[in-house]
Amino acid sequence: MKKLQRLAILTSGGDAPGMNAAIRAAVLTAKHHSIEIIGFLHGYNGLLKADYQMLGEAQVQDIIHRGGTILKSARCAEFKTQQGQIQAARVLDKLAIDCLIVIGGDGSFKGARALSQQWNGQIIGIPGTIDNDLAGSDNTIGFATAVDTAVNAIDKIRDTANAFERIFLVEVMGRESGYIAMSVAIATAAEQVLTFESHQLPSEQIDSIVNHITNAQANRGVSSYIIVVAENLWPKGTLDLANVLSQQANIDCQPCILGHIQRGGSPVYQDRILATKLGVAAIEAALDGAHYVMMGEVSNTITATALDKLPMSQKHIDEFMFNAQQSIFEFHDYK
Ligand code: F6P
């Protein structure tokens, strides 16, 4: 087996709190094994332009608690083309990189898969996305912090909702996954959660949303009422859903879109620890000759999953969690 001499690392796609902790762990582990490591800047853009910096102890000092990524991140249209992937392979060969570590989500790993068609070096993924939508790891880096941030925000919304006995629609991120929405709804005791897992078409949901609110008010009296909505669920967006509820059912609700606030902030300890473990695991896997895997954690065990297995095994919310939320907030028809 060829001796590992030079590694490269990059962060790509939506940044996630904890990415810095993963970079730190990877850099310090590489140094421990006397392997040189460089960081490409701005995701795959930096790879295409050979825009990079050397990484050592000094660069990763004092970053474990910082959100964002010291390497910057981006989405890269050029890297989606075959020409872009060939250019990336050229840069990696020119810089004598033996192994590329990609910290990112689904889109970033699609890019890694395409690159593997053009480049023979080792490619190792680390799951970094707030969405928690990657099979091969129970949690992705950034998910716990994003949930924590949304929970803190909704606790505050609850105070004002209580004071005015108002109904709120709070939209959380997650792309096409309901992990953030469901977790946040349970942790904030939200009365309803609208996610992709509810098996109802959006058009069928209006009646069920309205019935739930009506039954809740009949059972408990008028009080605050919070609906957590997964982004991209309602075709025209959560502001439109608020309008539809107001016009079709005369239900007055305040929409609130939490948005990118969920991507920032100091990572919670769960993300720092997960990121540190996976940063170390990625370097150890590289040393063991792993070629084309994502390092994750499944049932408290570090696990390597082949990158091309990831898109085939979609990750679904635990049925127990879904049923728990439903049964806690089941308000029966009030007669
Ligand atoms: O994948 C992370 C994520 O924050 C998603 O939850 C969201 O849909 C998307 O990225 C937003 O992307 P951008 O920051 O490019 O608008």
mmCIF file with all atom_site columns, N, CA and C in Angstrom, residues 133-199:
data_model
loop_
_atom_site.group_PDB
_atom_site.id
_atom_site.type_symbol
_atom_site.label_atom_id
_atom_site.label_alt_id
_atom_site.label_comp_id
_atom_site.label_asym_id
_atom_site.label_entity_id
_atom_site.label_seq_id
_atom_site.pdbx_PDB_ins_code
_atom_site.Cartn_x
_atom_site.Cartn_y
_atom_site.Cartn_z
_atom_site.occupancy
_atom_site.B_iso_or_equiv
_atom_site.pdbx_formal_charge
_atom_site.auth_seq_id
_atom_site.auth_comp_id
_atom_site.auth_asym_id
_atom_site.auth_atom_id
_atom_site.pdbx_PDB_model_num
ATOM 1   N N  . ASP A 1 133 ? -29.925 14.163 7.078  1.00 0.00 ? 133 ASP A N  1
ATOM 2   C CA . ASP A 1 133 ? -30.628 13.362 6.074  1.00 0.00 ? 133 ASP A CA 1
ATOM 3   C C  . ASP A 1 133 ? -29.727 12.320 5.408  1.00 0.00 ? 133 ASP A C  1
ATOM 4   N N  . LEU A 1 134 ? -28.587 12.002 6.058  1.00 0.00 ? 134 LEU A N  1
ATOM 5   C CA . LEU A 1 134 ? -27.672 11.033 5.444  1.00 0.00 ? 134 LEU A CA 1
ATOM 6   C C  . LEU A 1 134 ? -27.734 9.693  6.153  1.00 0.00 ? 134 LEU A C  1
ATOM 7   N N  . ALA A 1 135 ? -27.992 8.654  5.378  1.00 0.00 ? 135 ALA A N  1
ATOM 8   C CA . ALA A 1 135 ? -27.863 7.307  5.947  1.00 0.00 ? 135 ALA A CA 1
ATOM 9   C C  . ALA A 1 135 ? -26.381 7.097  6.269  1.00 0.00 ? 135 ALA A C  1
ATOM 10  N N  . GLY A 1 136 ? -26.077 6.140  7.130  1.00 0.00 ? 136 GLY A N  1
ATOM 11  C CA . GLY A 1 136 ? -24.672 5.872  7.443  1.00 0.00 ? 136 GLY A CA 1
ATOM 12  C C  . GLY A 1 136 ? -24.197 6.594  8.688  1.00 0.00 ? 136 GLY A C  1
ATOM 13  N N  . SER A 1 137 ? -25.059 7.431  9.281  1.00 0.00 ? 137 SER A N  1
ATOM 14  C CA . SER A 1 137 ? -24.731 8.053  10.566 1.00 0.00 ? 137 SER A CA 1
ATOM 15  C C  . SER A 1 137 ? -26.041 8.417  11.267 1.00 0.00 ? 137 SER A C  1
ATOM 16  N N  . ASP A 1 138 ? -26.162 8.021  12.523 1.00 0.00 ? 138 ASP A N  1
ATOM 17  C CA . ASP A 1 138 ? -27.407 8.329  13.245 1.00 0.00 ? 138 ASP A CA 1
ATOM 18  C C  . ASP A 1 138 ? -27.640 9.832  13.264 1.00 0.00 ? 138 ASP A C  1
ATOM 19  N N  . ASN A 1 139 ? -26.554 10.571 13.498 1.00 0.00 ? 139 ASN A N  1
ATOM 20  C CA . ASN A 1 139 ? -26.645 12.040 13.489 1.00 0.00 ? 139 ASN A CA 1
ATOM 21  C C  . ASN A 1 139 ? -25.551 12.594 12.597 1.00 0.00 ? 139 ASN A C  1
ATOM 22  N N  . THR A 1 140 ? -25.850 13.712 11.962 1.00 0.00 ? 140 THR A N  1
ATOM 23  C CA . THR A 1 140 ? -24.824 14.402 11.174 1.00 0.00 ? 140 THR A CA 1
ATOM 24  C C  . THR A 1 140 ? -24.320 15.591 11.995 1.00 0.00 ? 140 THR A C  1
ATOM 25  N N  . ILE A 1 141 ? -23.109 16.029 11.695 1.00 0.00 ? 141 ILE A N  1
ATOM 26  C CA . ILE A 1 141 ? -22.526 17.159 12.429 1.00 0.00 ? 141 ILE A CA 1
ATOM 27  C C  . ILE A 1 141 ? -23.361 18.417 12.151 1.00 0.00 ? 141 ILE A C  1
ATOM 28  N N  . GLY A 1 142 ? -23.801 19.072 13.191 1.00 0.00 ? 142 GLY A N  1
ATOM 29  C CA . GLY A 1 142 ? -24.575 20.309 13.040 1.00 0.00 ? 142 GLY A CA 1
ATOM 30  C C  . GLY A 1 142 ? -26.044 20.154 13.367 1.00 0.00 ? 142 GLY A C  1
ATOM 31  N N  . PHE A 1 143 ? -26.530 18.919 13.276 1.00 0.00 ? 143 PHE A N  1
ATOM 32  C CA . PHE A 1 143 ? -27.962 18.678 13.509 1.00 0.00 ? 143 PHE A CA 1
ATOM 33  C C  . PHE A 1 143 ? -28.358 19.058 14.942 1.00 0.00 ? 143 PHE A C  1
ATOM 34  N N  . ALA A 1 144 ? -27.590 18.592 15.907 1.00 0.00 ? 144 ALA A N  1
ATOM 35  C CA . ALA A 1 144 ? -27.957 18.837 17.320 1.00 0.00 ? 144 ALA A CA 1
ATOM 36  C C  . ALA A 1 144 ? -27.983 20.341 17.622 1.00 0.00 ? 144 ALA A C  1
ATOM 37  N N  . THR A 1 145 ? -27.014 21.069 17.061 1.00 0.00 ? 145 THR A N  1
ATOM 38  C CA . THR A 1 145 ? -26.981 22.520 17.323 1.00 0.00 ? 145 THR A CA 1
ATOM 39  C C  . THR A 1 145 ? -28.162 23.217 16.656 1.00 0.00 ? 145 THR A C  1
ATOM 40  N N  . ALA A 1 146 ? -28.469 22.805 15.428 1.00 0.00 ? 146 ALA A N  1
ATOM 41  C CA . ALA A 1 146 ? -29.592 23.439 14.718 1.00 0.00 ? 146 ALA A CA 1
ATOM 42  C C  . ALA A 1 146 ? -30.893 23.212 15.482 1.00 0.00 ? 146 ALA A C  1
ATOM 43  N N  . VAL A 1 147 ? -31.063 22.004 16.000 1.00 0.00 ? 147 VAL A N  1
ATOM 44  C CA . VAL A 1 147 ? -32.273 21.709 16.786 1.00 0.00 ? 147 VAL A CA 1
ATOM 45  C C  . VAL A 1 147 ? -32.282 22.579 18.042 1.00 0.00 ? 147 VAL A C  1
ATOM 46  N N  . ASP A 1 148 ? -31.148 22.665 18.695 1.00 0.00 ? 148 ASP A N  1
ATOM 47  C CA . ASP A 1 148 ? -31.050 23.444 19.932 1.00 0.00 ? 148 ASP A CA 1
ATOM 48  C C  . ASP A 1 148 ? -31.387 24.919 19.668 1.00 0.00 ? 148 ASP A C  1
ATOM 49  N N  . THR A 1 149 ? -30.858 25.452 18.570 1.00 0.00 ? 149 THR A N  1
ATOM 50  C CA . THR A 1 149 ? -31.128 26.859 18.229 1.00 0.00 ? 149 THR A CA 1
ATOM 51  C C  . THR A 1 149 ? -32.617 27.074 17.977 1.00 0.00 ? 149 THR A C  1
ATOM 52  N N  . ALA A 1 150 ? -33.224 26.161 17.228 1.00 0.00 ? 150 ALA A N  1
ATOM 53  C CA . ALA A 1 150 ? -34.660 26.310 16.922 1.00 0.00 ? 150 ALA A CA 1
ATOM 54  C C  . ALA A 1 150 ? -35.496 26.153 18.187 1.00 0.00 ? 150 ALA A C  1
ATOM 55  N N  . VAL A 1 151 ? -35.087 25.243 19.056 1.00 0.00 ? 151 VAL A N  1
ATOM 56  C CA . VAL A 1 151 ? -35.827 25.043 20.317 1.00 0.00 ? 151 VAL A CA 1
ATOM 57  C C  . VAL A 1 151 ? -35.789 26.330 21.152 1.00 0.00 ? 151 VAL A C  1
ATOM 58  N N  . ASN A 1 152 ? -34.602 26.933 21.259 1.00 0.00 ? 152 ASN A N  1
ATOM 59  C CA . ASN A 1 152 ? -34.494 28.180 22.034 1.00 0.00 ? 152 ASN A CA 1
ATOM 60  C C  . ASN A 1 152 ? -35.376 29.271 21.437 1.00 0.00 ? 152 ASN A C  1
ATOM 61  N N  . ALA A 1 153 ? -35.396 29.348 20.111 1.00 0.00 ? 153 ALA A N  1
ATOM 62  C CA . ALA A 1 153 ? -36.214 30.377 19.449 1.00 0.00 ? 153 ALA A CA 1
ATOM 63  C C  . ALA A 1 153 ? -37.698 30.121 19.718 1.00 0.00 ? 153 ALA A C  1
ATOM 64  N N  . ILE A 1 154 ? -38.106 28.864 19.614 1.00 0.00 ? 154 ILE A N  1
ATOM 65  C CA . ILE A 1 154 ? -39.540 28.564 19.774 1.00 0.00 ? 154 ILE A CA 1
ATOM 66  C C  . ILE A 1 154 ? -39.977 28.730 21.236 1.00 0.00 ? 154 ILE A C  1
ATOM 67  N N  . ASP A 1 155 ? -39.077 28.446 22.167 1.00 0.00 ? 155 ASP A N  1
ATOM 68  C CA . ASP A 1 155 ? -39.421 28.710 23.581 1.00 0.00 ? 155 ASP A CA 1
ATOM 69  C C  . ASP A 1 155 ? -39.763 30.198 23.760 1.00 0.00 ? 155 ASP A C  1
ATOM 70  N N  . LYS A 1 156 ? -39.035 31.044 23.067 1.00 0.00 ? 156 LYS A N  1
ATOM 71  C CA . LYS A 1 156 ? -39.306 32.490 23.172 1.00 0.00 ? 156 LYS A CA 1
ATOM 72  C C  . LYS A 1 156 ? -40.625 32.833 22.475 1.00 0.00 ? 156 LYS A C  1
ATOM 73  N N  . ILE A 1 157 ? -40.824 32.214 21.321 1.00 0.00 ? 157 ILE A N  1
ATOM 74  C CA . ILE A 1 157 ? -42.090 32.446 20.608 1.00 0.00 ? 157 ILE A CA 1
ATOM 75  C C  . ILE A 1 157 ? -43.258 32.017 21.496 1.00 0.00 ? 157 ILE A C  1
ATOM 76  N N  . ARG A 1 158 ? -43.059 30.932 22.234 1.00 0.00 ? 158 ARG A N  1
ATOM 77  C CA . ARG A 1 158 ? -44.141 30.429 23.105 1.00 0.00 ? 158 ARG A CA 1
ATOM 78  C C  . ARG A 1 158 ? -44.541 31.482 24.135 1.00 0.00 ? 158 ARG A C  1
ATOM 79  N N  . ASP A 1 159 ? -43.566 32.216 24.656 1.00 0.00 ? 159 ASP A N  1
ATOM 80  C CA . ASP A 1 159 ? -43.898 33.244 25.659 1.00 0.00 ? 159 ASP A CA 1
ATOM 81  C C  . ASP A 1 159 ? -44.860 34.275 25.091 1.00 0.00 ? 159 ASP A C  1
ATOM 82  N N  . THR A 1 160 ? -44.513 34.780 23.907 1.00 0.00 ? 160 THR A N  1
ATOM 83  C CA . THR A 1 160 ? -45.384 35.821 23.333 1.00 0.00 ? 160 THR A CA 1
ATOM 84  C C  . THR A 1 160 ? -46.695 35.199 22.842 1.00 0.00 ? 160 THR A C  1
ATOM 85  N N  . ALA A 1 161 ? -46.620 33.947 22.346 1.00 0.00 ? 161 ALA A N  1
ATOM 86  C CA . ALA A 1 161 ? -47.851 33.266 21.910 1.00 0.00 ? 161 ALA A CA 1
ATOM 87  C C  . ALA A 1 161 ? -48.791 33.082 23.100 1.00 0.00 ? 161 ALA A C  1
ATOM 88  N N  . ASN A 1 162 ? -48.237 32.736 24.255 1.00 0.00 ? 162 ASN A N  1
ATOM 89  C CA . ASN A 1 162 ? -49.056 32.577 25.463 1.00 0.00 ? 162 ASN A CA 1
ATOM 90  C C  . ASN A 1 162 ? -49.701 33.899 25.853 1.00 0.00 ? 162 ASN A C  1
ATOM 91  N N  . ALA A 1 163 ? -48.902 34.967 25.801 1.00 0.00 ? 163 ALA A N  1
ATOM 92  C CA . ALA A 1 163 ? -49.412 36.263 26.238 1.00 0.00 ? 163 ALA A CA 1
ATOM 93  C C  . ALA A 1 163 ? -50.599 36.711 25.388 1.00 0.00 ? 163 ALA A C  1
ATOM 94  N N  . PHE A 1 164 ? -50.540 36.437 24.101 1.00 0.00 ? 164 PHE A N  1
ATOM 95  C CA . PHE A 1 164 ? -51.607 36.886 23.195 1.00 0.00 ? 164 PHE A CA 1
ATOM 96  C C  . PHE A 1 164 ? -52.592 35.766 22.817 1.00 0.00 ? 164 PHE A C  1
ATOM 97  N N  . GLU A 1 165 ? -52.343 34.573 23.364 1.00 0.00 ? 165 GLU A N  1
ATOM 98  C CA . GLU A 1 165 ? -53.140 33.384 23.001 1.00 0.00 ? 165 GLU A CA 1
ATOM 99  C C  . GLU A 1 165 ? -53.198 33.235 21.487 1.00 0.00 ? 165 GLU A C  1
ATOM 100 N N  . ARG A 1 166 ? -52.012 33.290 20.901 1.00 0.00 ? 166 ARG A N  1
ATOM 101 C CA . ARG A 1 166 ? -51.931 33.288 19.452 1.00 0.00 ? 166 ARG A CA 1
ATOM 102 C C  . ARG A 1 166 ? -51.527 31.934 18.887 1.00 0.00 ? 166 ARG A C  1
ATOM 103 N N  . ILE A 1 167 ? -51.824 31.778 17.611 1.00 0.00 ? 167 ILE A N  1
ATOM 104 C CA . ILE A 1 167 ? -51.376 30.590 16.872 1.00 0.00 ? 167 ILE A CA 1
ATOM 105 C C  . ILE A 1 167 ? -50.166 31.001 16.029 1.00 0.00 ? 167 ILE A C  1
ATOM 106 N N  . PHE A 1 168 ? -49.109 30.217 16.084 1.00 0.00 ? 168 PHE A N  1
ATOM 107 C CA . PHE A 1 168 ? -47.897 30.495 15.291 1.00 0.00 ? 168 PHE A CA 1
ATOM 108 C C  . PHE A 1 168 ? -47.593 29.343 14.344 1.00 0.00 ? 168 PHE A C  1
ATOM 109 N N  . LEU A 1 169 ? -47.140 29.707 13.160 1.00 0.00 ? 169 LEU A N  1
ATOM 110 C CA . LEU A 1 169 ? -46.582 28.718 12.221 1.00 0.00 ? 169 LEU A CA 1
ATOM 111 C C  . LEU A 1 169 ? -45.090 28.980 12.198 1.00 0.00 ? 169 LEU A C  1
ATOM 112 N N  . VAL A 1 170 ? -44.274 28.056 12.650 1.00 0.00 ? 170 VAL A N  1
ATOM 113 C CA . VAL A 1 170 ? -42.827 28.291 12.666 1.00 0.00 ? 170 VAL A CA 1
ATOM 114 C C  . VAL A 1 170 ? -42.153 27.349 11.675 1.00 0.00 ? 170 VAL A C  1
ATOM 115 N N  . GLU A 1 171 ? -41.516 27.944 10.670 1.00 0.00 ? 171 GLU A N  1
ATOM 116 C CA . GLU A 1 171 ? -40.843 27.107 9.656  1.00 0.00 ? 171 GLU A CA 1
ATOM 117 C C  . GLU A 1 171 ? -39.395 26.844 10.047 1.00 0.00 ? 171 GLU A C  1
ATOM 118 N N  . VAL A 1 172 ? -39.006 25.580 9.993  1.00 0.00 ? 172 VAL A N  1
ATOM 119 C CA . VAL A 1 172 ? -37.608 25.223 10.274 1.00 0.00 ? 172 VAL A CA 1
ATOM 120 C C  . VAL A 1 172 ? -36.968 24.631 9.020  1.00 0.00 ? 172 VAL A C  1
ATOM 121 N N  . MET A 1 173 ? -35.632 24.633 8.984  1.00 0.00 ? 173 MET A N  1
ATOM 122 C CA . MET A 1 173 ? -34.908 24.116 7.814  1.00 0.00 ? 173 MET A CA 1
ATOM 123 C C  . MET A 1 173 ? -34.920 22.590 7.787  1.00 0.00 ? 173 MET A C  1
ATOM 124 N N  . GLY A 1 174 ? -34.254 22.030 6.793  1.00 0.00 ? 174 GLY A N  1
ATOM 125 C CA . GLY A 1 174 ? -34.152 20.567 6.691  1.00 0.00 ? 174 GLY A CA 1
ATOM 126 C C  . GLY A 1 174 ? -34.197 20.072 5.260  1.00 0.00 ? 174 GLY A C  1
ATOM 127 N N  . ARG A 1 175 ? -34.312 20.992 4.335  1.00 0.00 ? 175 ARG A N  1
ATOM 128 C CA . ARG A 1 175 ? -34.429 20.658 2.901  1.00 0.00 ? 175 ARG A CA 1
ATOM 129 C C  . ARG A 1 175 ? -35.623 19.746 2.671  1.00 0.00 ? 175 ARG A C  1
ATOM 130 N N  . GLU A 1 176 ? -35.416 18.442 2.346  1.00 0.00 ? 176 GLU A N  1
ATOM 131 C CA . GLU A 1 176 ? -36.557 17.544 2.103  1.00 0.00 ? 176 GLU A CA 1
ATOM 132 C C  . GLU A 1 176 ? -36.709 16.568 3.268  1.00 0.00 ? 176 GLU A C  1
ATOM 133 N N  . SER A 1 177 ? -36.055 16.864 4.369  1.00 0.00 ? 177 SER A N  1
ATOM 134 C CA . SER A 1 177 ? -36.095 15.923 5.491  1.00 0.00 ? 177 SER A CA 1
ATOM 135 C C  . SER A 1 177 ? -36.815 16.555 6.686  1.00 0.00 ? 177 SER A C  1
ATOM 136 N N  . GLY A 1 178 ? -37.574 15.729 7.395  1.00 0.00 ? 178 GLY A N  1
ATOM 137 C CA . GLY A 1 178 ? -38.330 16.241 8.535  1.00 0.00 ? 178 GLY A CA 1
ATOM 138 C C  . GLY A 1 178 ? -37.628 16.052 9.873  1.00 0.00 ? 178 GLY A C  1
ATOM 139 N N  . TYR A 1 179 ? -36.341 15.676 9.858  1.00 0.00 ? 179 TYR A N  1
ATOM 140 C CA . TYR A 1 179 ? -35.661 15.411 11.134 1.00 0.00 ? 179 TYR A CA 1
ATOM 141 C C  . TYR A 1 179 ? -35.652 16.615 12.059 1.00 0.00 ? 179 TYR A C  1
ATOM 142 N N  . ILE A 1 180 ? -35.284 17.773 11.511 1.00 0.00 ? 180 ILE A N  1
ATOM 143 C CA . ILE A 1 180 ? -35.232 18.961 12.379 1.00 0.00 ? 180 ILE A CA 1
ATOM 144 C C  . ILE A 1 180 ? -36.650 19.264 12.856 1.00 0.00 ? 180 ILE A C  1
ATOM 145 N N  . ALA A 1 181 ? -37.609 19.269 11.926 1.00 0.00 ? 181 ALA A N  1
ATOM 146 C CA . ALA A 1 181 ? -38.983 19.640 12.294 1.00 0.00 ? 181 ALA A CA 1
ATOM 147 C C  . ALA A 1 181 ? -39.530 18.727 13.394 1.00 0.00 ? 181 ALA A C  1
ATOM 148 N N  . MET A 1 182 ? -39.376 17.432 13.218 1.00 0.00 ? 182 MET A N  1
ATOM 149 C CA . MET A 1 182 ? -39.951 16.502 14.204 1.00 0.00 ? 182 MET A CA 1
ATOM 150 C C  . MET A 1 182 ? -39.254 16.631 15.559 1.00 0.00 ? 182 MET A C  1
ATOM 151 N N  . SER A 1 183 ? -37.928 16.749 15.545 1.00 0.00 ? 183 SER A N  1
ATOM 152 C CA . SER A 1 183 ? -37.195 16.840 16.815 1.00 0.00 ? 183 SER A CA 1
ATOM 153 C C  . SER A 1 183 ? -37.553 18.117 17.559 1.00 0.00 ? 183 SER A C  1
ATOM 154 N N  . VAL A 1 184 ? -37.619 19.214 16.796 1.00 0.00 ? 184 VAL A N  1
ATOM 155 C CA . VAL A 1 184 ? -37.928 20.510 17.397 1.00 0.00 ? 184 VAL A CA 1
ATOM 156 C C  . VAL A 1 184 ? -39.359 20.504 17.947 1.00 0.00 ? 184 VAL A C  1
ATOM 157 N N  . ALA A 1 185 ? -40.280 19.902 17.198 1.00 0.00 ? 185 ALA A N  1
ATOM 158 C CA . ALA A 1 185 ? -41.685 19.869 17.638 1.00 0.00 ? 185 ALA A CA 1
ATOM 159 C C  . ALA A 1 185 ? -41.807 19.119 18.962 1.00 0.00 ? 185 ALA A C  1
ATOM 160 N N  . ILE A 1 186 ? -41.120 17.985 19.067 1.00 0.00 ? 186 ILE A N  1
ATOM 161 C CA . ILE A 1 186 ? -41.208 17.206 20.306 1.00 0.00 ? 186 ILE A CA 1
ATOM 162 C C  . ILE A 1 186 ? -40.585 17.987 21.465 1.00 0.00 ? 186 ILE A C  1
ATOM 163 N N  . ALA A 1 187 ? -39.428 18.593 21.208 1.00 0.00 ? 187 ALA A N  1
ATOM 164 C CA . ALA A 1 187 ? -38.713 19.272 22.303 1.00 0.00 ? 187 ALA A CA 1
ATOM 165 C C  . ALA A 1 187 ? -39.391 20.560 22.747 1.00 0.00 ? 187 ALA A C  1
ATOM 166 N N  . THR A 1 188 ? -40.260 21.128 21.913 1.00 0.00 ? 188 THR A N  1
ATOM 167 C CA . THR A 1 188 ? -40.917 22.384 22.310 1.00 0.00 ? 188 THR A CA 1
ATOM 168 C C  . THR A 1 188 ? -42.393 22.160 22.657 1.00 0.00 ? 188 THR A C  1
ATOM 169 N N  . ALA A 1 189 ? -42.823 20.895 22.635 1.00 0.00 ? 189 ALA A N  1
ATOM 170 C CA . ALA A 1 189 ? -44.239 20.579 22.868 1.00 0.00 ? 189 ALA A CA 1
ATOM 171 C C  . ALA A 1 189 ? -45.132 21.343 21.897 1.00 0.00 ? 189 ALA A C  1
ATOM 172 N N  . ALA A 1 190 ? -44.688 21.394 20.639 1.00 0.00 ? 190 ALA A N  1
ATOM 173 C CA . ALA A 1 190 ? -45.515 22.049 19.621 1.00 0.00 ? 190 ALA A CA 1
ATOM 174 C C  . ALA A 1 190 ? -46.773 21.209 19.410 1.00 0.00 ? 190 ALA A C  1
ATOM 175 N N  . GLU A 1 191 ? -47.893 21.881 19.240 1.00 0.00 ? 191 GLU A N  1
ATOM 176 C CA . GLU A 1 191 ? -49.158 21.159 19.139 1.00 0.00 ? 191 GLU A CA 1
ATOM 177 C C  . GLU A 1 191 ? -49.267 20.374 17.833 1.00 0.00 ? 191 GLU A C  1
ATOM 178 N N  . GLN A 1 192 ? -48.648 20.894 16.759 1.00 0.00 ? 192 GLN A N  1
ATOM 179 C CA . GLN A 1 192 ? -48.687 20.177 15.478 1.00 0.00 ? 192 GLN A CA 1
ATOM 180 C C  . GLN A 1 192 ? -47.334 20.256 14.824 1.00 0.00 ? 192 GLN A C  1
ATOM 181 N N  . VAL A 1 193 ? -47.054 19.257 13.982 1.00 0.00 ? 193 VAL A N  1
ATOM 182 C CA . VAL A 1 193 ? -45.850 19.332 13.154 1.00 0.00 ? 193 VAL A CA 1
ATOM 183 C C  . VAL A 1 193 ? -46.241 18.897 11.747 1.00 0.00 ? 193 VAL A C  1
ATOM 184 N N  . LEU A 1 194 ? -45.841 19.682 10.775 1.00 0.00 ? 194 LEU A N  1
ATOM 185 C CA . LEU A 1 194 ? -46.136 19.343 9.384  1.00 0.00 ? 194 LEU A CA 1
ATOM 186 C C  . LEU A 1 194 ? -44.828 18.953 8.715  1.00 0.00 ? 194 LEU A C  1
ATOM 187 N N  . THR A 1 195 ? -44.690 17.661 8.441  1.00 0.00 ? 195 THR A N  1
ATOM 188 C CA . THR A 1 195 ? -43.443 17.182 7.823  1.00 0.00 ? 195 THR A CA 1
ATOM 189 C C  . THR A 1 195 ? -43.795 16.292 6.640  1.00 0.00 ? 195 THR A C  1
ATOM 190 N N  . PHE A 1 196 ? -42.764 15.898 5.929  1.00 0.00 ? 196 PHE A N  1
ATOM 191 C CA . PHE A 1 196 ? -42.949 15.033 4.759  1.00 0.00 ? 196 PHE A CA 1
ATOM 192 C C  . PHE A 1 196 ? -43.433 13.653 5.178  1.00 0.00 ? 196 PHE A C  1
ATOM 193 N N  . GLU A 1 197 ? -43.250 13.305 6.424  1.00 0.00 ? 197 GLU A N  1
ATOM 194 C CA . GLU A 1 197 ? -43.578 11.957 6.883  1.00 0.00 ? 197 GLU A CA 1
ATOM 195 C C  . GLU A 1 197 ? -45.058 11.803 7.223  1.00 0.00 ? 197 GLU A C  1
ATOM 196 N N  . SER A 1 198 ? -45.849 12.888 7.112  1.00 0.00 ? 198 SER A N  1
ATOM 197 C CA . SER A 1 198 ? -47.233 12.779 7.589  1.00 0.00 ? 198 SER A CA 1
ATOM 198 C C  . SER A 1 198 ? -48.151 12.064 6.585  1.00 0.00 ? 198 SER A C  1
ATOM 199 N N  . HIS A 1 199 ? -47.623 11.674 5.433  1.00 0.00 ? 199 HIS A N  1
ATOM 200 C CA . HIS A 1 199 ? -48.365 10.908 4.424  1.00 0.00 ? 199 HIS A CA 1
ATOM 201 C C  . HIS A 1 199 ? -49.646 11.593 3.975  1.00 0.00 ? 199 HIS A C  1
#
